[in-house]
Amino acid sequence: MHNINFIRENPTEFDNYMKQRGEKPISNKILELDKVKRETQTVLQNLLAERNSISKTIGKLKSEKKDASAEMKKVDEIKNKISNLKELEIIKNEELNTILTRLPNIPHKSVPIGSDENNNTKYREWGTKPSFDYKAKTHYELGEDLGLMDFETASKLSGSRFVILKNQLSKLERAIANFMLDKHTNENGYTEYNLPFLVKDDSLFGTGQLPKFGEDLFTAGDNHWLIPTAEVPLTNMVREEILNQNQLPMRFTSYTPCFRSEAGASGKDTRGMLRQHQFTKVELVSVVEPQNSEQELERMLESAESILKDLNIHYRVMTLCTGDMGFSACKTYDIEVWLPGENNYREISSCSSCSDFQARRMNTRYKLENKNIFVHTLNGSGLAVGRTLIAILENYQMPNGNIKIPEVLKKYLNNSDTLI
RNA sequence: GGAGAGAUGGCUGAGCGGUUGAAAGCACCGGUCUUGAAAACCGGCAACGGGGCAACUCGUUCGUGAGUUCGAAUCUCACUCUCUCCGCCA
């Protein structure tokens, strides 16, 4: 949600920011609605004040057993005007909100300007690509050849974009999740939560998925939605709260399934388990004071990177350009992991600062010297577990089709050296 | 699923239809006292919005939405949520 004061004072600048994010200029319309709304409100409030004071007089007269019929007649006349103006104010306010709740966050100054992923810039990279004497296999070739990854049966159960992991691969998924959670809670300073996977629409509004992106989500009836990411429940834990300064920064982590309809991705990544309707992810969320959010984003990125460093898998970090960022983000780093089987980099984490954008939607503030200030929220994957599993398969594959176990995961897998 | 109770400020918790935006306590902030701290005492302390350069002023808000009334935290209706008991159940 946007600060209407900022738009009032910087309409051209606002339009410019929106243009960078692929929106049309709209400040004119916003300011016009805002003006009408405020004028209506002023007139309305004067009438309300008049009604209130006459009502008080009536109360006084009645308690003195005097005649109040003249005053009551006066109020009666005002009442009609009031209800008309009230209606108008509500309409204008709704029109304004419809616009304001559907505009994306303003990008941070340091974000490269551009329309799509081609304008993303490389922030840094780590490690080197492994080399193979043969054509590296894809994760689904490896998984299926080992008999541990089953797309056919999954589609019998649930349709396309689902997978079944069996035996050692199922255990590997658990090992990865445990390793990530241990790392983030023991070394990176996050507190672990076990969360609801169903949320109400208020929560999805708070983090920005609703009202605009409902078609990307699965519903579960009764005003419940399946979470597309743990960001939603984690961040909304502080919705409608006024926090104390000494509670900040807050750092949360959680391992949850994520459910996405992938409505806009038909035909994309249909092979393998890269893009599924259901996947698991370890999520990181921070709630911080505004002046600390830039630094917190770097910290969060490093926390996510620490997982891949420990796994010793090559990756690069991209700074997303204005046109490629998510709705709520003001700045986003994507971590792209190297997948030898694909011969390509693929997103495995996305770390975003949402500045005060979600905080305004959620009305989350903290007390600072008797003032209530909107917090800044950040979220990042640390990491997507399914895609980490893919990365391990492809990077740790051996010529015979078996998989080496990364050093840090051994203790989670009976100290085995290889998958089977 | 059946029966009942409830929802008030950061928290706990009072509140006959008419200075109740709301008692009291806690928390918090400032001060006195103290070598320092604690205690005690004094003072301050809801949010959001409109108008105004400002002092300030007006409006809205007691779960949400309608209604009754000149006037609603207080009365009526619907909805949401929470809790208790019973039943069912991982």
PDB file of C-alpha atoms in Angstrom, chain A residues 5-275:
ATOM      1  CA  ASN A   5       1.099  11.819   1.148  1.00  0.00           C
ATOM      2  CA  PHE A   6       4.020  10.798  -0.989  1.00  0.00           C
ATOM      3  CA  ILE A   7       1.814  10.741  -4.087  1.00  0.00           C
ATOM      4  CA  ARG A   8       0.324  14.138  -3.217  1.00  0.00           C
ATOM      5  CA  GLU A   9       3.734  15.682  -2.892  1.00  0.00           C
ATOM      6  CA  ASN A  10       5.544  13.837  -5.702  1.00  0.00           C
ATOM      7  CA  PRO A  11       3.015  12.856  -8.368  1.00  0.00           C
ATOM      8  CA  THR A  12       5.444  12.958 -11.284  1.00  0.00           C
ATOM      9  CA  GLU A  13       8.075  11.023  -9.423  1.00  0.00           C
ATOM     10  CA  PHE A  14       5.451   8.458  -8.430  1.00  0.00           C
ATOM     11  CA  ASP A  15       4.315   8.007 -12.041  1.00  0.00           C
ATOM     12  CA  ASN A  16       7.918   7.612 -13.024  1.00  0.00           C
ATOM     13  CA  TYR A  17       8.439   4.829 -10.493  1.00  0.00           C
ATOM     14  CA  MET A  18       5.269   3.092 -11.638  1.00  0.00           C
ATOM     15  CA  LYS A  19       6.417   3.320 -15.230  1.00  0.00           C
ATOM     16  CA  GLN A  20       9.631   1.556 -14.270  1.00  0.00           C
ATOM     17  CA  ARG A  21       7.451  -1.213 -12.890  1.00  0.00           C
ATOM     18  CA  GLY A  22       5.378  -1.465 -16.037  1.00  0.00           C
ATOM     19  CA  GLU A  23       2.364   0.544 -14.864  1.00  0.00           C
ATOM     20  CA  LYS A  24       0.698   3.439 -16.638  1.00  0.00           C
ATOM     21  CA  PRO A  25       0.756   6.948 -15.126  1.00  0.00           C
ATOM     22  CA  ILE A  26      -2.100   7.214 -12.700  1.00  0.00           C
ATOM     23  CA  SER A  27      -1.279   9.939 -10.179  1.00  0.00           C
ATOM     24  CA  ASN A  28      -3.709  12.335 -11.885  1.00  0.00           C
ATOM     25  CA  LYS A  29      -6.604  10.038 -11.246  1.00  0.00           C
ATOM     26  CA  ILE A  30      -5.454   9.286  -7.716  1.00  0.00           C
ATOM     27  CA  LEU A  31      -5.096  12.943  -6.827  1.00  0.00           C
ATOM     28  CA  GLU A  32      -8.465  13.783  -8.349  1.00  0.00           C
ATOM     29  CA  LEU A  33     -10.185  11.058  -6.316  1.00  0.00           C
ATOM     30  CA  ASP A  34      -8.249  12.085  -3.262  1.00  0.00           C
ATOM     31  CA  LYS A  35      -9.321  15.688  -3.711  1.00  0.00           C
ATOM     32  CA  VAL A  36     -12.995  14.866  -4.111  1.00  0.00           C
ATOM     33  CA  LYS A  37     -12.835  12.507  -1.183  1.00  0.00           C
ATOM     34  CA  ARG A  38     -11.270  15.101   1.067  1.00  0.00           C
ATOM     35  CA  GLU A  39     -13.637  17.870   0.031  1.00  0.00           C
ATOM     36  CA  THR A  40     -16.584  15.585   0.675  1.00  0.00           C
ATOM     37  CA  GLN A  41     -15.094  14.648   3.992  1.00  0.00           C
ATOM     38  CA  THR A  42     -14.656  18.256   5.074  1.00  0.00           C
ATOM     39  CA  VAL A  43     -18.261  19.163   4.318  1.00  0.00           C
ATOM     40  CA  LEU A  44     -19.480  15.954   5.907  1.00  0.00           C
ATOM     41  CA  GLN A  45     -17.477  16.496   9.055  1.00  0.00           C
ATOM     42  CA  ASN A  46     -18.781  20.023   9.478  1.00  0.00           C
ATOM     43  CA  LEU A  47     -22.315  18.697   9.287  1.00  0.00           C
ATOM     44  CA  LEU A  48     -21.508  15.955  11.773  1.00  0.00           C
ATOM     45  CA  ALA A  49     -20.049  18.509  14.134  1.00  0.00           C
ATOM     46  CA  GLU A  50     -23.220  20.573  13.835  1.00  0.00           C
ATOM     47  CA  ARG A  51     -25.412  17.545  14.482  1.00  0.00           C
ATOM     48  CA  ASN A  52     -23.356  16.557  17.503  1.00  0.00           C
ATOM     49  CA  SER A  53     -23.583  19.975  19.086  1.00  0.00           C
ATOM     50  CA  ILE A  54     -27.332  20.260  18.493  1.00  0.00           C
ATOM     51  CA  SER A  55     -27.811  16.789  19.931  1.00  0.00           C
ATOM     52  CA  LYS A  56     -25.976  17.885  23.015  1.00  0.00           C
ATOM     53  CA  THR A  57     -28.273  20.868  23.333  1.00  0.00           C
ATOM     54  CA  ILE A  58     -31.281  18.605  22.986  1.00  0.00           C
ATOM     55  CA  GLY A  59     -29.962  16.421  25.756  1.00  0.00           C
ATOM     56  CA  LYS A  60     -29.551  19.446  27.983  1.00  0.00           C
ATOM     57  CA  LEU A  61     -33.012  20.824  27.180  1.00  0.00           C
ATOM     58  CA  LYS A  62     -34.656  17.473  27.816  1.00  0.00           C
ATOM     59  CA  SER A  63     -32.948  17.042  31.130  1.00  0.00           C
ATOM     60  CA  GLU A  64     -34.283  20.461  32.088  1.00  0.00           C
ATOM     61  CA  LYS A  65     -37.736  19.383  30.885  1.00  0.00           C
ATOM     62  CA  LYS A  66     -37.795  22.143  28.270  1.00  0.00           C
ATOM     63  CA  ASP A  67     -39.113  22.025  24.722  1.00  0.00           C
ATOM     64  CA  ALA A  68     -36.594  20.829  22.100  1.00  0.00           C
ATOM     65  CA  SER A  69     -38.787  20.451  19.047  1.00  0.00           C
ATOM     66  CA  ALA A  70     -37.106  23.304  17.140  1.00  0.00           C
ATOM     67  CA  GLU A  71     -33.678  21.695  17.579  1.00  0.00           C
ATOM     68  CA  MET A  72     -34.981  18.277  16.621  1.00  0.00           C
ATOM     69  CA  LYS A  73     -36.383  19.653  13.411  1.00  0.00           C
ATOM     70  CA  LYS A  74     -33.037  21.214  12.567  1.00  0.00           C
ATOM     71  CA  VAL A  75     -31.218  17.924  13.054  1.00  0.00           C
ATOM     72  CA  ASP A  76     -33.744  16.156  10.908  1.00  0.00           C
ATOM     73  CA  GLU A  77     -32.835  18.410   7.967  1.00  0.00           C
ATOM     74  CA  ILE A  78     -29.134  17.775   8.410  1.00  0.00           C
ATOM     75  CA  LYS A  79     -29.590  14.014   8.547  1.00  0.00           C
ATOM     76  CA  ASN A  80     -30.437  13.643   4.880  1.00  0.00           C
ATOM     77  CA  LYS A  81     -27.434  15.622   3.757  1.00  0.00           C
ATOM     78  CA  ILE A  82     -25.244  13.551   6.015  1.00  0.00           C
ATOM     79  CA  SER A  83     -26.322  10.211   4.641  1.00  0.00           C
ATOM     80  CA  ASN A  84     -25.852  11.364   1.049  1.00  0.00           C
ATOM     81  CA  LEU A  85     -22.384  12.702   1.681  1.00  0.00           C
ATOM     82  CA  LYS A  86     -21.420   9.619   3.639  1.00  0.00           C
ATOM     83  CA  GLU A  87     -22.374   7.456   0.701  1.00  0.00           C
ATOM     84  CA  LEU A  88     -20.332   9.596  -1.669  1.00  0.00           C
ATOM     85  CA  GLU A  89     -17.334   9.499   0.619  1.00  0.00           C
ATOM     86  CA  ILE A  90     -17.485   5.703   0.848  1.00  0.00           C
ATOM     87  CA  ILE A  91     -17.702   5.371  -2.932  1.00  0.00           C
ATOM     88  CA  LYS A  92     -14.752   7.678  -3.560  1.00  0.00           C
ATOM     89  CA  ASN A  93     -12.731   5.992  -0.881  1.00  0.00           C
ATOM     90  CA  GLU A  94     -13.373   2.579  -2.405  1.00  0.00           C
ATOM     91  CA  GLU A  95     -12.412   3.785  -5.857  1.00  0.00           C
ATOM     92  CA  LEU A  96      -9.207   5.175  -4.439  1.00  0.00           C
ATOM     93  CA  ASN A  97      -8.428   1.978  -2.552  1.00  0.00           C
ATOM     94  CA  THR A  98      -9.075  -0.169  -5.584  1.00  0.00           C
ATOM     95  CA  ILE A  99      -6.293   1.705  -7.337  1.00  0.00           C
ATOM     96  CA  LEU A 100      -3.894   2.013  -4.432  1.00  0.00           C
ATOM     97  CA  THR A 101      -4.053  -1.635  -3.383  1.00  0.00           C
ATOM     98  CA  ARG A 102      -3.180  -2.818  -6.887  1.00  0.00           C
ATOM     99  CA  LEU A 103      -0.071  -0.749  -7.537  1.00  0.00           C
ATOM    100  CA  PRO A 104       3.320  -2.365  -6.900  1.00  0.00           C
ATOM    101  CA  ASN A 105       5.905  -1.083  -4.458  1.00  0.00           C
ATOM    102  CA  ILE A 106       8.250   1.749  -5.368  1.00  0.00           C
ATOM    103  CA  PRO A 107      11.681   0.393  -6.353  1.00  0.00           C
ATOM    104  CA  HIS A 108      14.746   1.231  -4.311  1.00  0.00           C
ATOM    105  CA  LYS A 109      17.192   3.700  -5.863  1.00  0.00           C
ATOM    106  CA  SER A 110      19.845   1.022  -6.280  1.00  0.00           C
ATOM    107  CA  VAL A 111      17.618  -1.227  -8.419  1.00  0.00           C
ATOM    108  CA  PRO A 112      18.504  -1.390 -12.125  1.00  0.00           C
ATOM    109  CA  ILE A 113      15.769  -0.053 -14.392  1.00  0.00           C
ATOM    110  CA  GLY A 114      14.433  -2.417 -17.011  1.00  0.00           C
ATOM    111  CA  SER A 115      11.397  -4.251 -18.281  1.00  0.00           C
ATOM    112  CA  ASP A 116      12.297  -7.941 -17.915  1.00  0.00           C
ATOM    113  CA  GLU A 117      14.876 -10.439 -16.694  1.00  0.00           C
ATOM    114  CA  ASN A 118      17.309  -9.446 -19.442  1.00  0.00           C
ATOM    115  CA  ASN A 119      17.935  -6.252 -17.519  1.00  0.00           C
ATOM    116  CA  ASN A 120      18.822  -7.967 -14.268  1.00  0.00           C
ATOM    117  CA  THR A 121      22.424  -7.430 -13.267  1.00  0.00           C
ATOM    118  CA  LYS A 122      24.920  -9.799 -11.701  1.00  0.00           C
ATOM    119  CA  TYR A 123      25.694  -8.851  -8.106  1.00  0.00           C
ATOM    120  CA  ARG A 124      28.263 -11.558  -7.420  1.00  0.00           C
ATOM    121  CA  GLU A 125      28.996 -15.218  -7.913  1.00  0.00           C
ATOM    122  CA  TRP A 126      30.527 -17.974  -5.866  1.00  0.00           C
ATOM    123  CA  GLY A 127      32.309 -21.218  -6.690  1.00  0.00           C
ATOM    124  CA  THR A 128      32.903 -22.776 -10.071  1.00  0.00           C
ATOM    125  CA  LYS A 129      30.971 -24.972 -12.429  1.00  0.00           C
ATOM    126  CA  PRO A 130      31.800 -28.660 -11.993  1.00  0.00           C
ATOM    127  CA  SER A 131      33.062 -30.406 -15.109  1.00  0.00           C
ATOM    128  CA  PHE A 132      31.938 -33.790 -16.363  1.00  0.00           C
ATOM    129  CA  ASP A 133      33.570 -36.148 -18.915  1.00  0.00           C
ATOM    130  CA  TYR A 134      30.113 -36.981 -20.154  1.00  0.00           C
ATOM    131  CA  LYS A 135      26.932 -35.071 -20.819  1.00  0.00           C
ATOM    132  CA  ALA A 136      25.642 -34.244 -17.373  1.00  0.00           C
ATOM    133  CA  LYS A 137      22.255 -35.791 -16.697  1.00  0.00           C
ATOM    134  CA  THR A 138      19.191 -33.899 -15.627  1.00  0.00           C
ATOM    135  CA  HIS A 139      17.749 -34.417 -12.180  1.00  0.00           C
ATOM    136  CA  TYR A 140      14.749 -36.273 -13.570  1.00  0.00           C
ATOM    137  CA  GLU A 141      16.913 -38.634 -15.610  1.00  0.00           C
ATOM    138  CA  LEU A 142      18.985 -39.348 -12.513  1.00  0.00           C
ATOM    139  CA  GLY A 143      15.987 -39.650 -10.231  1.00  0.00           C
ATOM    140  CA  GLU A 144      13.975 -41.843 -12.536  1.00  0.00           C
ATOM    141  CA  ASP A 145      16.952 -44.080 -13.395  1.00  0.00           C
ATOM    142  CA  LEU A 146      17.521 -44.621  -9.693  1.00  0.00           C
ATOM    143  CA  GLY A 147      13.838 -45.504  -9.386  1.00  0.00           C
ATOM    144  CA  LEU A 148      13.395 -42.913  -6.671  1.00  0.00           C
ATOM    145  CA  MET A 149      11.489 -40.203  -8.526  1.00  0.00           C
ATOM    146  CA  ASP A 150       8.038 -40.985  -9.929  1.00  0.00           C
ATOM    147  CA  PHE A 151       6.086 -38.485 -11.999  1.00  0.00           C
ATOM    148  CA  GLU A 152       3.655 -40.978 -13.518  1.00  0.00           C
ATOM    149  CA  THR A 153       2.181 -42.213 -10.282  1.00  0.00           C
ATOM    150  CA  ALA A 154       2.091 -38.652  -8.964  1.00  0.00           C
ATOM    151  CA  SER A 155       0.007 -37.562 -11.927  1.00  0.00           C
ATOM    152  CA  LYS A 156      -2.317 -40.508 -11.378  1.00  0.00           C
ATOM    153  CA  LEU A 157      -2.894 -39.180  -7.878  1.00  0.00           C
ATOM    154  CA  SER A 158      -2.979 -35.472  -8.486  1.00  0.00           C
ATOM    155  CA  GLY A 159      -2.491 -34.551 -12.134  1.00  0.00           C
ATOM    156  CA  SER A 160       0.397 -32.697 -13.684  1.00  0.00           C
ATOM    157  CA  ARG A 161       3.109 -30.832 -11.800  1.00  0.00           C
ATOM    158  CA  PHE A 162       3.408 -33.245  -8.901  1.00  0.00           C
ATOM    159  CA  VAL A 163       6.123 -35.706  -8.015  1.00  0.00           C
ATOM    160  CA  ILE A 164       6.679 -38.618  -5.683  1.00  0.00           C
ATOM    161  CA  LEU A 165      10.072 -39.028  -4.049  1.00  0.00           C
ATOM    162  CA  LYS A 166      10.878 -42.459  -2.734  1.00  0.00           C
ATOM    163  CA  ASN A 167      13.152 -43.956  -0.142  1.00  0.00           C
ATOM    164  CA  GLN A 168      16.637 -42.316  -0.168  1.00  0.00           C
ATOM    165  CA  LEU A 169      15.403 -39.342  -2.182  1.00  0.00           C
ATOM    166  CA  SER A 170      12.593 -38.758   0.263  1.00  0.00           C
ATOM    167  CA  LYS A 171      15.152 -38.936   3.036  1.00  0.00           C
ATOM    168  CA  LEU A 172      17.396 -36.532   1.169  1.00  0.00           C
ATOM    169  CA  GLU A 173      14.577 -33.994   1.076  1.00  0.00           C
ATOM    170  CA  ARG A 174      14.212 -34.309   4.864  1.00  0.00           C
ATOM    171  CA  ALA A 175      17.961 -34.055   5.359  1.00  0.00           C
ATOM    172  CA  ILE A 176      18.152 -30.862   3.308  1.00  0.00           C
ATOM    173  CA  ALA A 177      15.323 -29.246   5.249  1.00  0.00           C
ATOM    174  CA  ASN A 178      16.836 -30.191   8.602  1.00  0.00           C
ATOM    175  CA  PHE A 179      20.238 -28.927   7.585  1.00  0.00           C
ATOM    176  CA  MET A 180      18.800 -25.576   6.497  1.00  0.00           C
ATOM    177  CA  LEU A 181      16.719 -25.106   9.636  1.00  0.00           C
ATOM    178  CA  ASP A 182      19.646 -26.020  11.879  1.00  0.00           C
ATOM    179  CA  LYS A 183      21.913 -23.606  10.063  1.00  0.00           C
ATOM    180  CA  HIS A 184      19.463 -20.699  10.248  1.00  0.00           C
ATOM    181  CA  THR A 185      18.495 -21.250  13.864  1.00  0.00           C
ATOM    182  CA  ASN A 186      21.947 -22.148  15.244  1.00  0.00           C
ATOM    183  CA  GLU A 187      24.176 -19.870  13.200  1.00  0.00           C
ATOM    184  CA  ASN A 188      22.121 -17.223  11.423  1.00  0.00           C
ATOM    185  CA  GLY A 189      19.984 -16.007  14.302  1.00  0.00           C
ATOM    186  CA  TYR A 190      16.503 -16.967  13.112  1.00  0.00           C
ATOM    187  CA  THR A 191      13.737 -18.368  15.307  1.00  0.00           C
ATOM    188  CA  GLU A 192      11.950 -21.434  13.984  1.00  0.00           C
ATOM    189  CA  TYR A 193       8.179 -21.601  13.656  1.00  0.00           C
ATOM    190  CA  ASN A 194       5.767 -24.362  12.753  1.00  0.00           C
ATOM    191  CA  LEU A 195       2.884 -22.646  11.001  1.00  0.00           C
ATOM    192  CA  PRO A 196      -0.619 -23.031   9.603  1.00  0.00           C
ATOM    193  CA  PHE A 197      -0.579 -23.870   5.898  1.00  0.00           C
ATOM    194  CA  LEU A 198      -4.065 -22.426   5.425  1.00  0.00           C
ATOM    195  CA  VAL A 199      -4.628 -18.708   5.796  1.00  0.00           C
ATOM    196  CA  LYS A 200      -7.519 -16.286   5.474  1.00  0.00           C
ATOM    197  CA  ASP A 201      -7.625 -13.580   2.857  1.00  0.00           C
ATOM    198  CA  ASP A 202      -6.652 -10.817   5.276  1.00  0.00           C
ATOM    199  CA  SER A 203      -3.246 -12.426   5.541  1.00  0.00           C
ATOM    200  CA  LEU A 204      -2.865 -12.659   1.776  1.00  0.00           C
ATOM    201  CA  PHE A 205      -3.861  -9.041   1.451  1.00  0.00           C
ATOM    202  CA  GLY A 206      -1.238  -8.102   4.039  1.00  0.00           C
ATOM    203  CA  THR A 207       1.660  -9.580   2.108  1.00  0.00           C
ATOM    204  CA  GLY A 208       0.302  -8.456  -1.276  1.00  0.00           C
ATOM    205  CA  GLN A 209      -0.922 -11.654  -2.979  1.00  0.00           C
ATOM    206  CA  LEU A 210      -4.501 -10.376  -2.816  1.00  0.00           C
ATOM    207  CA  PRO A 211      -6.496  -8.763  -4.289  1.00  0.00           C
ATOM    208  CA  LYS A 212      -4.510  -8.856  -7.504  1.00  0.00           C
ATOM    209  CA  PHE A 213      -3.015 -12.332  -7.730  1.00  0.00           C
ATOM    210  CA  GLY A 214      -5.737 -14.654  -6.488  1.00  0.00           C
ATOM    211  CA  GLU A 215      -5.480 -16.812  -9.585  1.00  0.00           C
ATOM    212  CA  ASP A 216      -1.970 -17.880  -8.610  1.00  0.00           C
ATOM    213  CA  LEU A 217      -3.325 -19.456  -5.427  1.00  0.00           C
ATOM    214  CA  PHE A 218      -5.253 -22.559  -4.435  1.00  0.00           C
ATOM    215  CA  THR A 219      -8.333 -22.159  -2.286  1.00  0.00           C
ATOM    216  CA  ALA A 220      -9.499 -24.607   0.336  1.00  0.00           C
ATOM    217  CA  GLY A 221     -13.033 -23.282   0.710  1.00  0.00           C
ATOM    218  CA  ASP A 222     -14.477 -21.513   3.749  1.00  0.00           C
ATOM    219  CA  ASN A 223     -12.368 -18.451   3.174  1.00  0.00           C
ATOM    220  CA  HIS A 224      -9.165 -20.464   3.462  1.00  0.00           C
ATOM    221  CA  TRP A 225      -6.277 -20.434   1.020  1.00  0.00           C
ATOM    222  CA  LEU A 226      -3.263 -22.725   0.765  1.00  0.00           C
ATOM    223  CA  ILE A 227      -0.120 -20.728   1.399  1.00  0.00           C
ATOM    224  CA  PRO A 228       2.028 -20.056  -1.695  1.00  0.00           C
ATOM    225  CA  THR A 229       4.980 -19.414   0.635  1.00  0.00           C
ATOM    226  CA  ALA A 230       5.644 -19.315   4.378  1.00  0.00           C
ATOM    227  CA  GLU A 231       6.245 -15.599   3.914  1.00  0.00           C
ATOM    228  CA  VAL A 232       2.486 -15.165   4.265  1.00  0.00           C
ATOM    229  CA  PRO A 233       1.961 -16.681   7.733  1.00  0.00           C
ATOM    230  CA  LEU A 234       5.396 -15.610   9.028  1.00  0.00           C
ATOM    231  CA  THR A 235       5.009 -11.970   8.047  1.00  0.00           C
ATOM    232  CA  ASN A 236       1.372 -11.753   9.083  1.00  0.00           C
ATOM    233  CA  MET A 237       2.231 -12.846  12.602  1.00  0.00           C
ATOM    234  CA  VAL A 238       2.842  -9.132  13.260  1.00  0.00           C
ATOM    235  CA  ARG A 239      -0.220  -7.887  11.377  1.00  0.00           C
ATOM    236  CA  GLU A 240      -2.153  -5.146  13.224  1.00  0.00           C
ATOM    237  CA  GLU A 241       0.473  -5.004  15.942  1.00  0.00           C
ATOM    238  CA  ILE A 242       2.203  -2.060  17.515  1.00  0.00           C
ATOM    239  CA  LEU A 243       5.596  -3.460  18.484  1.00  0.00           C
ATOM    240  CA  ASN A 244       8.093  -2.192  20.989  1.00  0.00           C
ATOM    241  CA  GLN A 245      11.370  -0.961  19.628  1.00  0.00           C
ATOM    242  CA  ASN A 246      13.222  -3.493  21.755  1.00  0.00           C
ATOM    243  CA  GLN A 247      11.438  -6.354  19.968  1.00  0.00           C
ATOM    244  CA  LEU A 248      13.200  -5.466  16.722  1.00  0.00           C
ATOM    245  CA  PRO A 249      14.770  -6.872  14.689  1.00  0.00           C
ATOM    246  CA  MET A 250      12.624 -10.009  14.481  1.00  0.00           C
ATOM    247  CA  ARG A 251      13.979 -12.923  12.446  1.00  0.00           C
ATOM    248  CA  PHE A 252      11.723 -15.883  11.657  1.00  0.00           C
ATOM    249  CA  THR A 253      12.239 -19.098   9.757  1.00  0.00           C
ATOM    250  CA  SER A 254       9.909 -21.936   8.854  1.00  0.00           C
ATOM    251  CA  TYR A 255       9.871 -25.097   6.774  1.00  0.00           C
ATOM    252  CA  THR A 256       6.540 -25.452   4.978  1.00  0.00           C
ATOM    253  CA  PRO A 257       4.967 -26.791   1.844  1.00  0.00           C
ATOM    254  CA  CYS A 258       4.046 -24.137  -0.716  1.00  0.00           C
ATOM    255  CA  PHE A 259       1.126 -24.376  -3.114  1.00  0.00           C
ATOM    256  CA  ARG A 260       0.967 -22.494  -6.389  1.00  0.00           C
ATOM    257  CA  SER A 261      -1.457 -22.815  -9.251  1.00  0.00           C
ATOM    258  CA  GLU A 262       1.206 -21.743 -11.771  1.00  0.00           C
ATOM    259  CA  ALA A 263      -1.630 -20.204 -13.739  1.00  0.00           C
ATOM    260  CA  GLY A 264       0.625 -18.150 -15.978  1.00  0.00           C
ATOM    261  CA  ALA A 265       3.206 -20.853 -16.605  1.00  0.00           C
ATOM    262  CA  SER A 266       1.459 -23.420 -18.762  1.00  0.00           C
ATOM    263  CA  GLY A 267       3.984 -25.144 -20.995  1.00  0.00           C
ATOM    264  CA  LYS A 268       6.919 -23.849 -18.960  1.00  0.00           C
ATOM    265  CA  ASP A 269       9.256 -26.311 -17.232  1.00  0.00           C
ATOM    266  CA  THR A 270       6.848 -29.172 -17.714  1.00  0.00           C
ATOM    267  CA  ARG A 271       9.546 -31.810 -17.448  1.00  0.00           C
ATOM    268  CA  GLY A 272      10.983 -32.667 -14.049  1.00  0.00           C
ATOM    269  CA  MET A 273      10.295 -31.222 -10.625  1.00  0.00           C
ATOM    270  CA  LEU A 274      11.492 -27.688 -11.216  1.00  0.00           C
ATOM    271  CA  ARG A 275       8.027 -26.151 -11.261  1.00  0.00           C
TER     272      ARG A 275
END
